[in-house]
Every structure is written in C-alpha cells, then in structure tokens.
Short mmCIF file of C-alpha atoms in Angstrom, two decimals:
data_model
loop_
_atom_site.label_atom_id
_atom_site.label_comp_id
_atom_site.label_asym_id
_atom_site.label_seq_id
_atom_site.Cartn_x
_atom_site.Cartn_y
_atom_site.Cartn_z
CA MET N 192 51.83 24.28 -11.01
CA GLY N 193 48.16 24.36 -11.97
CA ASP N 194 49.23 24.37 -15.61
CA ILE N 195 51.21 21.21 -15.15
CA ILE N 196 48.29 19.39 -13.57
CA ASN N 197 45.93 20.53 -16.28
CA ASN N 198 48.43 19.49 -18.94
CA LEU N 199 48.91 16.14 -17.27
CA ILE N 200 45.21 15.45 -17.32
CA SER N 201 44.68 16.54 -20.89
CA THR N 202 47.78 14.71 -22.11
CA TRP N 203 46.57 11.50 -20.54
CA GLN N 204 43.04 11.97 -21.84
CA ASN N 205 44.23 12.55 -25.40
CA TYR N 206 47.05 10.09 -25.62
CA SER N 207 46.34 7.35 -23.08
CA HIS N 208 45.95 4.83 -25.91
CA LEU N 209 49.50 5.58 -27.05
CA PHE N 210 50.91 5.19 -23.55
CA ILE N 211 49.07 1.91 -23.05
CA GLN N 212 50.28 0.69 -26.42
CA GLY N 213 53.84 1.70 -25.52
CA LEU N 214 53.58 -0.13 -22.24
CA GLY N 215 52.39 -3.18 -24.16
CA ILE N 216 55.45 -3.09 -26.39
CA THR N 217 57.74 -2.55 -23.41
CA LEU N 218 56.24 -5.57 -21.68
CA VAL N 219 56.46 -7.72 -24.79
CA LEU N 220 60.11 -6.73 -25.30
CA SER N 221 60.96 -7.55 -21.70
CA LEU N 222 59.06 -10.80 -21.82
CA ILE N 223 60.76 -11.91 -25.04
CA SER N 224 64.22 -11.11 -23.71
CA VAL N 225 63.66 -12.84 -20.38
CA ALA N 226 62.08 -15.84 -22.12
CA ALA N 227 65.11 -16.04 -24.39
CA GLY N 228 67.20 -15.63 -21.27
CA CYS N 229 65.48 -18.60 -19.66
CA VAL N 230 66.13 -20.93 -22.57
CA PHE N 231 69.52 -19.77 -23.80
CA GLY N 232 70.66 -18.58 -20.38
CA PHE N 233 70.17 -22.12 -19.13
CA LEU N 234 72.19 -23.50 -22.03
CA MET N 235 74.84 -20.84 -21.48
CA MET N 236 75.02 -21.86 -17.82
CA LEU N 237 75.54 -25.48 -18.90
CA LEU N 238 78.39 -24.35 -21.16
CA ARG N 239 79.84 -22.28 -18.34
CA ARG N 240 79.79 -25.29 -16.06
CA SER N 241 80.97 -27.77 -18.67
CA ARG N 242 84.02 -29.70 -17.63
CA LEU N 243 85.07 -30.61 -21.12
CA SER N 244 88.75 -29.84 -21.08
CA ILE N 245 91.81 -29.96 -23.29
CA PHE N 246 94.89 -30.00 -21.06
CA SER N 247 93.05 -28.45 -18.13
CA PHE N 248 91.80 -25.67 -20.42
CA ARG N 249 88.00 -25.70 -20.65
CA PRO N 250 87.14 -24.16 -24.03
CA LEU N 251 83.32 -24.20 -23.69
CA SER N 252 83.40 -22.79 -20.21
CA PHE N 253 85.94 -20.19 -21.32
CA ILE N 254 83.89 -18.99 -24.28
CA ALA N 255 80.74 -18.76 -22.16
CA GLY N 256 82.71 -16.92 -19.49
CA VAL N 257 84.02 -14.36 -21.96
CA TYR N 258 80.54 -13.80 -23.37
CA ILE N 259 79.02 -13.29 -19.94
CA GLU N 260 81.75 -10.97 -18.73
CA VAL N 261 81.75 -8.84 -21.89
CA ILE N 262 77.98 -8.40 -21.81
CA ARG N 263 77.95 -7.62 -18.11
CA GLY N 264 80.92 -5.31 -18.44
CA THR N 265 79.59 -3.08 -21.22
CA PRO N 266 76.61 -0.69 -21.22
CA MET N 267 73.31 -1.92 -22.56
CA LEU N 268 73.08 1.16 -24.79
CA LEU N 269 76.37 0.26 -26.42
CA GLN N 270 75.10 -3.26 -27.05
CA LEU N 271 71.96 -1.86 -28.65
CA TYR N 272 74.01 0.33 -30.98
CA PHE N 273 76.30 -2.55 -31.74
CA PHE N 274 73.57 -4.91 -32.87
CA TYR N 275 71.63 -2.13 -34.54
CA PHE N 276 74.57 -1.47 -36.83
CA LEU N 277 76.08 -4.94 -36.97
CA LEU N 278 73.11 -7.15 -37.76
CA PRO N 279 72.10 -5.50 -41.05
CA GLU N 280 75.73 -5.84 -42.14
CA ILE N 281 75.77 -9.60 -41.54
CA ILE N 282 72.23 -10.51 -42.45
CA THR N 283 71.70 -9.10 -45.88
CA PHE N 284 69.21 -11.54 -47.38
CA VAL N 285 66.26 -10.20 -45.38
CA GLU N 286 65.55 -6.68 -44.33
CA LEU N 287 65.79 -6.48 -40.59
CA SER N 288 63.53 -4.09 -38.80
CA LYS N 289 64.89 -1.81 -36.11
CA PHE N 290 62.65 -3.68 -33.73
CA THR N 291 64.29 -7.01 -34.54
CA CYS N 292 67.77 -5.62 -34.02
CA CYS N 293 66.77 -4.26 -30.64
CA VAL N 294 65.12 -7.53 -29.64
CA VAL N 295 68.30 -9.41 -30.52
CA ALA N 296 70.41 -7.00 -28.48
CA LEU N 297 68.10 -7.24 -25.49
CA CYS N 298 68.06 -11.04 -25.70
CA VAL N 299 71.82 -11.25 -25.95
CA ASN N 300 72.03 -9.03 -22.88
CA SER N 301 69.42 -10.95 -20.94
CA VAL N 302 70.99 -14.33 -21.66
CA ALA N 303 74.20 -13.26 -19.95
CA TYR N 304 72.41 -12.15 -16.81
CA THR N 305 69.99 -15.07 -16.59
CA SER N 306 72.77 -17.59 -17.07
CA GLU N 307 74.39 -16.11 -13.99
CA ILE N 308 71.07 -16.33 -12.17
CA PHE N 309 70.89 -20.04 -13.01
CA ARG N 310 74.49 -20.56 -12.05
CA SER N 311 74.23 -18.92 -8.66
CA GLY N 312 70.87 -20.60 -8.06
CA ILE N 313 72.48 -23.97 -8.58
CA GLN N 314 75.54 -23.06 -6.59
CA ALA N 315 73.35 -22.03 -3.68
CA VAL N 316 72.11 -25.62 -3.34
CA ASP N 317 74.12 -27.20 -0.55
CA LYS N 318 77.04 -29.26 -1.85
CA GLY N 319 76.03 -32.00 0.56
CA GLN N 320 72.94 -32.63 -1.56
CA THR N 321 75.08 -33.47 -4.56
CA GLU N 322 77.39 -35.61 -2.47
CA ALA N 323 74.49 -37.54 -0.98
CA ALA N 324 72.98 -38.18 -4.39
CA ARG N 325 76.29 -39.21 -5.92
CA SER N 326 77.05 -41.48 -2.98
CA LEU N 327 73.81 -43.34 -3.71
CA GLY N 328 75.09 -44.02 -7.20
CA LEU N 329 73.24 -41.35 -9.17
CA SER N 330 75.14 -39.97 -12.16
CA SER N 331 75.93 -36.27 -12.28
CA THR N 332 73.09 -35.72 -14.76
CA GLN N 333 70.59 -37.63 -12.62
CA THR N 334 71.76 -35.69 -9.59
CA MET N 335 71.27 -32.44 -11.45
CA ILE N 336 67.78 -33.30 -12.70
CA HIS N 337 66.33 -35.02 -9.66
CA VAL N 338 68.08 -33.39 -6.72
CA VAL N 339 69.76 -30.08 -7.53
CA LEU N 340 67.47 -28.40 -10.07
CA PRO N 341 64.23 -28.91 -8.12
CA GLN N 342 65.89 -27.17 -5.19
CA ALA N 343 67.50 -24.49 -7.35
CA VAL N 344 64.12 -23.43 -8.74
CA LYS N 345 63.38 -21.87 -5.40
CA ASN N 346 66.40 -19.58 -5.71
CA VAL N 347 66.04 -18.96 -9.41
CA LEU N 348 62.37 -18.08 -9.80
CA PRO N 349 62.35 -14.83 -7.80
CA ALA N 350 65.63 -13.76 -9.40
CA LEU N 351 64.18 -14.34 -12.87
CA CYS N 352 61.17 -12.20 -11.99
CA ASN N 353 63.54 -9.49 -10.81
CA GLU N 354 65.38 -9.76 -14.11
CA PHE N 355 62.05 -9.20 -15.84
CA ILE N 356 61.49 -6.07 -13.76
CA THR N 357 64.99 -4.84 -14.59
CA MET N 358 64.35 -5.45 -18.27
CA ILE N 359 61.17 -3.37 -18.18
CA LYS N 360 63.31 -0.43 -17.16
CA GLU N 361 66.29 -1.28 -19.35
CA THR N 362 64.22 -1.57 -22.53
CA SER N 363 63.68 2.17 -22.30
CA LEU N 364 67.17 2.47 -23.75
CA ALA N 365 65.86 0.93 -26.95
CA SER N 366 63.73 4.03 -27.41
CA THR N 367 66.91 5.53 -28.85
CA PHE N 368 65.85 3.70 -31.99
CA PHE N 369 62.21 4.66 -31.71
CA ILE N 370 60.72 1.22 -31.61
CA GLY N 371 57.40 2.10 -30.04
CA ASP N 372 58.07 1.16 -26.43
CA LEU N 373 56.82 3.33 -23.58
CA MET N 374 59.82 5.64 -23.64
CA SER N 375 59.46 6.09 -27.41
CA VAL N 376 55.88 7.11 -26.82
CA TYR N 377 57.15 9.78 -24.48
CA ARG N 378 59.24 11.21 -27.28
CA THR N 379 56.33 11.07 -29.71
CA VAL N 380 53.86 12.76 -27.38
CA SER N 381 56.38 15.27 -26.19
CA GLY N 382 57.09 16.17 -29.83
CA ILE N 383 53.42 16.60 -30.68
CA LEU N 384 52.56 18.72 -27.67
CA PHE N 385 55.84 20.59 -27.22
CA LEU N 386 55.70 19.47 -23.60
CA THR N 387 58.63 17.87 -21.80
CA ILE N 388 57.72 17.41 -18.15
CA GLU N 389 54.10 16.26 -18.30
CA PRO N 390 54.45 13.20 -20.57
CA LEU N 391 57.60 12.32 -18.67
CA ILE N 392 55.67 12.26 -15.41
CA ILE N 393 52.97 10.09 -16.95
CA VAL N 394 55.50 7.64 -18.35
CA GLY N 395 57.33 7.62 -15.03
CA ILE N 396 54.14 6.83 -13.14
CA ILE N 397 53.35 3.97 -15.50
CA TYR N 398 56.85 2.48 -15.16
CA PHE N 399 56.68 2.85 -11.40
CA ILE N 400 53.25 1.28 -10.97
CA VAL N 401 54.17 -1.72 -13.10
CA THR N 402 57.53 -2.40 -11.48
CA PHE N 403 56.30 -1.65 -7.97
CA PHE N 404 53.49 -4.17 -8.09
CA LEU N 405 55.60 -6.73 -9.88
CA SER N 406 58.29 -6.52 -7.22
CA LYS N 407 55.65 -6.80 -4.49
CA GLY N 408 54.52 -9.94 -6.31
CA VAL N 409 58.06 -11.27 -6.33
CA MET N 410 58.39 -10.67 -2.59
CA PHE N 411 55.19 -12.62 -2.05
CA LEU N 412 56.48 -15.43 -4.27
CA GLU N 413 59.77 -15.49 -2.40
CA LYS N 414 57.98 -15.84 0.91
CA LYS N 415 55.84 -18.66 -0.40
CA LEU N 416 58.86 -20.49 -1.75
CA THR N 417 60.83 -20.29 1.48
CA VAL N 418 57.89 -21.73 3.40
CA SER N 419 57.53 -24.80 1.19
CA MET L 1027 79.59 -59.04 -15.73
CA GLU L 1028 83.09 -59.65 -14.46
CA GLN L 1029 82.58 -57.16 -11.66
CA LYS L 1030 79.43 -58.94 -10.58
CA LYS L 1031 81.28 -62.23 -10.46
CA ALA L 1032 84.00 -60.73 -8.34
CA PHE L 1033 81.42 -59.60 -5.84
CA ASP L 1034 79.54 -62.89 -5.68
CA ASN L 1035 82.67 -64.68 -4.64
CA ILE L 1036 83.29 -62.52 -1.62
CA LYS L 1037 82.55 -64.27 1.64
CA ASP L 1038 82.75 -63.13 5.22
CA GLY L 1039 86.35 -62.49 6.13
CA ASP L 1040 87.43 -61.96 2.54
CA GLU L 1041 88.88 -58.63 1.59
CA ILE L 1042 86.28 -56.15 0.33
CA ILE L 1043 88.24 -52.90 0.23
CA ARG L 1044 91.97 -52.58 -0.33
CA VAL L 1045 93.69 -49.23 -0.16
CA GLU L 1046 97.25 -48.90 -1.41
CA GLY L 1047 99.48 -45.85 -1.00
CA LEU L 1048 96.58 -43.42 -0.88
CA GLU L 1049 97.57 -39.75 -1.02
CA LYS L 1050 95.48 -36.62 -1.24
CA SER L 1051 96.21 -32.90 -1.09
CA PHE L 1052 93.99 -29.86 -1.02
CA GLY L 1053 96.15 -27.19 -2.62
CA SER L 1054 99.35 -27.09 -0.63
CA LEU L 1055 97.81 -29.00 2.25
CA HIS L 1056 98.91 -32.63 2.19
CA VAL L 1057 95.97 -34.33 3.91
CA LEU L 1058 96.66 -38.00 3.29
CA LYS L 1059 100.28 -39.05 3.15
CA GLY L 1060 100.10 -42.66 2.18
CA ILE L 1061 97.40 -44.93 3.57
CA ASP L 1062 97.50 -48.70 3.21
CA GLN L 1063 94.58 -50.62 4.52
CA VAL L 1064 92.66 -53.83 3.92
CA ILE L 1065 89.06 -54.03 5.05
CA LYS L 1066 87.42 -57.41 5.24
CA LYS L 1067 83.81 -58.28 4.65
CA GLY L 1068 81.80 -58.04 7.85
CA GLU L 1069 84.42 -55.99 9.62
CA VAL L 1070 83.46 -52.97 11.71
CA ILE L 1071 86.15 -50.31 11.67
CA SER L 1072 86.23 -47.08 13.59
CA VAL L 1073 88.50 -44.27 12.54
CA ILE L 1074 89.42 -41.90 15.35
CA GLY L 1075 91.79 -38.97 15.72
CA SER L 1076 91.79 -35.22 16.07
CA SER L 1077 90.26 -32.88 13.53
CA GLY L 1078 92.38 -32.25 10.47
CA GLY L 1079 94.03 -35.63 10.79
CA GLY L 1080 92.57 -36.83 7.51
CA LYS L 1081 89.88 -39.19 8.82
CA SER L 1082 87.02 -37.79 6.80
CA THR L 1083 89.12 -37.38 3.69
CA PHE L 1084 90.18 -41.01 3.97
CA LEU L 1085 86.54 -42.10 4.23
CA ARG L 1086 85.47 -39.87 1.37
CA CYS L 1087 88.21 -41.28 -0.82
CA LEU L 1088 86.78 -44.77 -0.38
CA ASN L 1089 83.79 -43.94 -2.60
CA LEU L 1090 85.73 -41.33 -4.56
CA LEU L 1091 83.82 -38.32 -3.30
CA GLU L 1092 87.38 -37.07 -3.09
CA THR L 1093 89.67 -38.04 -5.94
CA PRO L 1094 92.94 -39.43 -4.67
CA GLU L 1095 96.12 -38.12 -6.24
CA LYS L 1096 98.18 -41.19 -5.71
CA GLY L 1097 97.46 -44.76 -4.78
CA LYS L 1098 94.84 -47.31 -5.62
CA ILE L 1099 91.54 -48.32 -4.09
CA TYR L 1100 90.14 -51.75 -4.82
CA PHE L 1101 86.49 -52.38 -4.07
CA GLU L 1102 85.29 -55.95 -4.38
CA GLY L 1103 88.36 -56.72 -6.42
CA VAL L 1104 87.99 -53.84 -8.88
CA ASP L 1105 90.41 -50.93 -8.98
CA ILE L 1106 87.93 -48.06 -8.78
CA THR L 1107 90.64 -45.45 -9.24
CA ALA L 1108 91.26 -46.76 -12.75
CA LYS L 1109 90.22 -44.41 -15.52
CA ASN L 1110 87.56 -46.44 -17.31
CA VAL L 1111 85.66 -47.50 -14.21
CA ASP L 1112 82.00 -46.51 -13.88
CA ILE L 1113 82.15 -45.24 -10.33
CA ASN L 1114 78.37 -44.75 -10.13
CA LEU L 1115 77.94 -48.51 -10.34
CA HIS L 1116 80.30 -49.11 -7.43
CA ARG L 1117 78.86 -46.33 -5.34
CA GLN L 1118 75.54 -48.16 -5.40
CA LYS L 1119 77.24 -50.78 -3.29
CA MET L 1120 78.74 -48.29 -0.83
CA GLY L 1121 76.27 -46.48 1.37
CA MET L 1122 77.37 -43.25 2.94
CA VAL L 1123 76.01 -41.27 5.87
CA PHE L 1124 77.10 -37.68 6.36
CA GLN L 1125 77.65 -35.47 9.35
CA HIS L 1126 75.01 -33.02 8.14
CA PHE L 1127 72.52 -35.72 7.08
CA ASN L 1128 72.08 -34.29 3.58
CA VAL L 1129 68.55 -35.61 3.28
CA PHE L 1130 66.67 -34.19 0.30
CA PRO L 1131 64.51 -31.39 1.72
CA ASN L 1132 62.22 -31.20 -1.29
CA MET L 1133 61.08 -34.81 -1.01
CA THR L 1134 58.99 -36.70 1.49
CA VAL L 1135 60.67 -39.13 3.83
CA GLU L 1136 59.49 -42.00 1.65
CA SER L 1137 60.69 -40.40 -1.60
CA ASN L 1138 64.08 -39.79 -0.05
CA ILE L 1139 64.39 -43.53 0.27
CA THR L 1140 62.79 -44.65 -2.99
CA LEU L 1141 64.51 -42.14 -5.29
CA ALA L 1142 67.79 -43.95 -5.89
CA PRO L 1143 66.53 -47.56 -6.07
CA THR L 1144 63.80 -46.69 -8.58
CA LEU L 1145 65.87 -44.25 -10.62
CA LEU L 1146 68.73 -46.71 -10.92
CA GLY L 1147 66.42 -49.54 -11.87
CA LYS L 1148 67.06 -51.68 -8.82
CA LYS L 1149 63.42 -51.74 -7.79
CA THR L 1150 59.99 -50.97 -9.16
CA LYS L 1151 58.08 -48.16 -7.49
CA ALA L 1152 55.94 -50.61 -5.54
CA GLU L 1153 58.90 -52.70 -4.39
CA ALA L 1154 60.79 -49.60 -3.35
CA ARG L 1155 57.79 -48.38 -1.34
CA ASP L 1156 57.49 -51.71 0.42
CA MET L 1157 61.14 -51.66 1.28
CA ALA L 1158 60.95 -48.04 2.44
CA ALA L 1159 58.09 -48.99 4.74
CA GLU L 1160 60.04 -51.88 6.17
CA LEU L 1161 63.18 -49.80 6.67
CA LEU L 1162 61.26 -46.94 8.25
CA LYS L 1163 59.60 -49.33 10.68
CA ARG L 1164 63.01 -50.63 11.61
CA VAL L 1165 64.17 -47.17 12.66
CA GLY L 1166 60.85 -46.04 14.11
CA LEU L 1167 60.01 -43.49 11.45
CA TYR L 1168 57.13 -45.20 9.67
CA GLU L 1169 54.58 -42.66 10.88
CA LYS L 1170 56.68 -39.94 9.27
CA LYS L 1171 56.81 -41.45 5.81
CA ASP L 1172 54.77 -38.65 4.22
CA ALA L 1173 56.42 -35.88 6.19
CA TYR L 1174 59.10 -33.59 4.80
CA PRO L 1175 62.58 -33.49 6.38
CA GLN L 1176 61.89 -29.99 7.66
CA GLN L 1177 59.42 -31.55 10.10
CA LEU L 1178 62.00 -33.98 11.46
CA SER L 1179 64.45 -33.58 14.32
CA GLY L 1180 68.18 -33.96 13.70
CA GLY L 1181 68.18 -37.50 15.02
CA GLN L 1182 65.25 -38.43 12.83
CA LYS L 1183 66.93 -36.90 9.79
CA GLN L 1184 70.05 -38.94 10.43
CA ARG L 1185 68.04 -42.14 10.85
CA LEU L 1186 66.36 -41.32 7.55
CA ALA L 1187 69.76 -40.78 5.94
CA ILE L 1188 70.88 -44.18 7.18
CA VAL L 1189 67.89 -46.05 5.76
CA ARG L 1190 68.13 -44.07 2.54
CA ALA L 1191 71.61 -45.50 2.09
CA LEU L 1192 70.45 -48.97 3.13
CA ALA L 1193 67.71 -48.94 0.50
CA MET L 1194 70.41 -49.46 -2.12
CA GLU L 1195 71.34 -52.69 -0.32
CA PRO L 1196 74.99 -51.75 -0.07
CA ASP L 1197 77.82 -54.10 0.79
CA VAL L 1198 79.64 -51.47 2.82
CA MET L 1199 78.39 -48.58 4.93
CA LEU L 1200 80.55 -45.50 5.43
CA PHE L 1201 79.69 -43.14 8.27
CA ASP L 1202 81.29 -39.71 8.37
CA GLU L 1203 80.90 -38.41 11.93
CA PRO L 1204 77.21 -39.35 11.97
CA THR L 1205 76.47 -37.87 15.38
CA SER L 1206 78.71 -34.77 15.42
CA ALA L 1207 76.00 -32.37 14.27
CA LEU L 1208 73.34 -33.73 16.62
CA ASP L 1209 72.00 -32.31 19.84
CA PRO L 1210 73.37 -34.45 22.68
CA GLU L 1211 70.00 -36.00 23.51
CA MET L 1212 69.67 -37.31 19.97
CA VAL L 1213 73.02 -39.01 19.70
CA GLY L 1214 71.74 -42.17 21.37
CA GLU L 1215 68.90 -42.88 18.98
CA VAL L 1216 71.27 -42.73 16.00
CA LEU L 1217 73.93 -44.87 17.65
CA VAL L 1218 71.29 -47.51 18.42
CA VAL L 1219 70.42 -47.72 14.73
CA ILE L 1220 74.07 -48.08 13.76
CA LYS L 1221 74.54 -50.72 16.40
CA GLU L 1222 71.58 -52.69 15.08
CA LEU L 1223 73.02 -52.42 11.60
CA VAL L 1224 76.42 -53.65 12.67
CA LYS L 1225 74.78 -56.68 14.27
CA THR L 1226 73.42 -57.73 10.87
CA GLY L 1227 77.01 -58.22 9.71
CA MET L 1228 77.23 -55.11 7.57
CA THR L 1229 80.79 -54.10 6.72
CA THR L 1230 81.11 -50.70 8.33
CA VAL L 1231 83.67 -47.93 8.40
CA ILE L 1232 82.81 -45.16 10.81
CA VAL L 1233 84.65 -41.92 11.47
CA THR L 1234 83.61 -40.88 14.93
CA HIS L 1235 84.36 -38.86 18.03
CA GLU L 1236 82.20 -41.16 20.17
CA MET L 1237 85.02 -43.13 21.77
CA GLY L 1238 82.78 -45.26 23.94
CA PHE L 1239 80.77 -46.24 20.93
CA ALA L 1240 83.86 -46.98 18.84
CA LYS L 1241 85.17 -49.17 21.62
CA GLU L 1242 81.92 -51.06 21.91
CA ILE L 1243 81.13 -51.85 18.28
CA SER L 1244 84.47 -52.04 16.47
CA ASP L 1245 86.47 -55.03 15.42
CA ARG L 1246 89.33 -52.74 14.65
CA VAL L 1247 90.19 -49.13 15.47
CA LEU L 1248 92.37 -46.89 13.33
CA PHE L 1249 93.97 -43.87 14.93
CA MET L 1250 94.81 -41.26 12.31
CA ASP L 1251 96.98 -38.22 12.77
CA GLY L 1252 98.88 -35.99 10.35
CA GLY L 1253 97.59 -37.83 7.30
CA ILE L 1254 98.70 -41.32 8.24
CA ILE L 1255 97.34 -44.21 10.25
CA VAL L 1256 99.51 -43.90 13.31
CA GLU L 1257 98.23 -46.94 15.13
CA GLU L 1258 95.65 -49.62 14.60
CA GLY L 1259 94.39 -52.55 16.56
CA THR L 1260 91.49 -54.05 18.45
CA PRO L 1261 89.51 -51.62 20.61
CA GLU L 1262 91.24 -53.08 23.62
CA GLU L 1263 94.69 -52.56 22.18
CA ILE L 1264 94.00 -48.98 21.17
CA PHE L 1265 91.97 -47.81 24.12
CA GLU L 1266 93.57 -49.80 26.96
CA HIS L 1267 97.16 -50.26 25.82
CA PRO L 1268 98.01 -47.66 23.20
CA GLU L 1269 101.66 -47.86 22.20
CA ASN L 1270 102.19 -44.76 20.13
CA GLU L 1271 102.82 -41.48 21.95
CA ARG L 1272 100.39 -39.55 19.78
CA THR L 1273 97.65 -42.09 20.40
CA LYS L 1274 98.25 -41.87 24.12
CA GLU L 1275 98.18 -38.12 24.06
CA PHE L 1276 94.98 -38.01 22.02
CA LEU L 1277 93.18 -40.51 24.21
CA SER L 1278 94.27 -38.77 27.38
CA LYS L 1279 92.59 -35.61 26.15
CA VAL L 1280 89.24 -37.04 25.11
CA LEU L 1281 86.56 -37.97 27.54
CA TYR L 1282 84.52 -41.07 27.02
#
C-alpha cells in the first residue's frame, strides 16, 4: 500500500506535464467534436425534420434518420476503427494523420447525438407555442426562429454540456490509436515505468475531477435557466 | 391584390366565412362528418356541445391549424383550402385565442403583442408599441407591459392572449374554450373582455362551455355532437326551445 502511494507521488512528480498535456488533447478533441456536433447536428436535425416528400416518402428525413440510428446503434470503438481504416482509402491525395481520422470519427459520432439533443429540445417546446405563432400569421420559419428556438435553447444548452462531458470520457477510446489524449498518456507512462495501477489512478482522478466539476456547472446552469 | 379587393368589399352582414362539406379524421376517428356553415361579418357565434363532439376541431379548421380532409373553406371570398394559397396571409386576418393561452413565456407582455405586427411588416416598432399600450390599457394590463407571463395570473395571461391576437387587427376572432383552463374567479374578467370586443362589431366564433355567456352574447348558437352540427339557431331557440333530442339532453345536463 505504501509502495503504491509513493509510486503515485513520484509518477505525478515526474510525468505531470505529460498528464496535463494529455488532458489538453482530450479536452480539445471533445470540444472539436461537440462544436462540430453543434453546427452539423443542427443541420442534421433540420434534415431529420424536413417535410420534403415524394409520395409521402421523406428522403432527407429518412437519410438523416438512418445516419442517426446507425451511429447510435454501433459502438464508438467500431466507428473509430472504421474511419481509421476507411478515410486513408478514400482520401489519397493528402496523408491523413491518425489524429485527423479519430477527430472525424468523433465528430461523426457527436453529430448524431447532438442532432437528437436539438430535436428533443425543440420537441419539448409546447406545441401551443407553435400554434399561437402560426395563428398570428407567422410562417413556419419565423415561428422557428422567433418563438420555438429561443425557448428550446433552455432545454438544449445543458444537454449539450452533458454531451461534452460524455465526449471527454468517450475520447479515451481513441487512445487505441495512440493520439496523445489522456488515456494514451496512461499507456505511455505505464510503459516507461512498468507500472499499471498508479498511472491509471492518476488518470482516473483527472478524468473524475474534470467531469465532476463540469457536471456541477451544468446543474448550476440548468437551475439558472429554469428560473429565467 | 385580388384578395385585398375581395376583403374591401365585405360589409356588415355579408358572408365572411363559408364552410362546405368539411370533414376531418384523426386516424380512424372521424371527428367532423360534414359541416356546412356560413358566417356573416359582424356575427357572434357560439359553438356548444359535449367534449369530443368536434367543436374545437371545427374551429381549428377555420384557420387551418387542422387540415381538413374533405370540403372547402372560403375566407373573405378566397378558398383557403386550395393548394396555392398562402395561408399565413389569411391567418393574419383571423385572430385565435386558445384554451391554454399559449402566450410566449420568453417575451415581455409588450413583446408578446408587438412580435407579429412588426415581424410581418404591418407596423413599425414604435407604432406597434403605441398600439400595444392602447390595447393593454383597454384590458387593464398596462402596468404589466414589462412583466413576463410567468408573473401573470391565468386571467391576465388570457387577456394578454386576446390583445396579442387583436394587435394584428383581424377581421375574425376565434376563441377555443377561452375560460376552460381558468380558476373560477378569473373567468369573469376574461368574459368581460370578450364581451367588450363583441360590442365593437368583431366577427366572433367562440367554442365555450359557459352557457350563460353564450346565451348572452351570441347572435347564433351551434350545437355540435358526433361531428355534425345537430341544431343551430338564435340563443332563444337553442336554449329555450331546443327541438333536437340530443340538444335537449345536453342542455338538461349542463348547469348555467
């Protein structure tokens, strides 16, 4: 037991810069994928909700639906492998880094989840609001922009923050490809020191502290939003 | 342009809404089974009947919040069920008040009123504010103009919803059970506002369970049951001398 504590302390003292750097990469990865989720997830949600139809078949909505279901129905690790192997096959004119492939996979994953966050956030706005706006003569777009979306933000914002927290944990899967995130750092340090438990505990504590305080922040945000 | 002309020609007593063979189903539930009705400008019509009789659906079809399956609806001479009609334009002329108020909770009382007129280019911001002030004074809510709906009582919310609709200067007002969701002590204040409105000559269709009120303000009462208009007539005819068995049965069960 005393050994472990001593090892913990010395591991942190010698390699803290690596852990911090790994955390940085993890945060950047999560931020990029959630940011992509915000932009493309919103567009995906619009596709999902599009009423464009050919004989009561809605092609755009269907395609978006398939995309969302496939991504949500398969493991993130599988998606990472898929893009890791697929992208270099398709894109041959530039050399893609492992990091890029993982970022793409994480974004593709995040878009599916965030689009559902947007969709449920919009759905949660009382239907009466839309009816009232439409009855005043507002078009569906005007209703969306001026009445529904401002109210949906309240539902969406905390859920997006939670998605960010989830991504912080999920990106650890990308360490399979050794892209420098926090979990990759664990593997590096563990390899140098021939220690398994101690660096794992350190990494675990870092993940926990970050996600714990972020989720406390989200709870605070949620409370603030329900008051206003 | 043509639509505008059609509207300008309409005088009191002329037809403003014509409904022909209106039918509507929700899934396998046949809610409206053929409604024919002509509503004249300046008329005040109450629609009564038990729940599930199709009253609200009928009202909601008038401004196409529900899409009819069969039949035609003419508003100010224009068939608004036709495919190429810009319904948003016609809805500007049909105010609607809902059972659950549906005021916009994220906007101040004043913004609730000014949103549609400014957004749809009917008024400048300043004009809309002036009108909002005037309307709010009319319903005794002027002091609340900077408040948010959350700070209002149910009755106040409904009065706000009414003036929000009036801010578009509609030709017809549709009320869908405007007092059903209110605490009993707040029903009166809303009915007073509707009564005042009716006095100005506003064409009004109101779905209501307030029989006394319907009797007092209406020119004509429609009794709906099972998706059809079973009986219609003056308040006196319907309430004092109903002829249809179902009307009699319904009225014998409600207190007013």
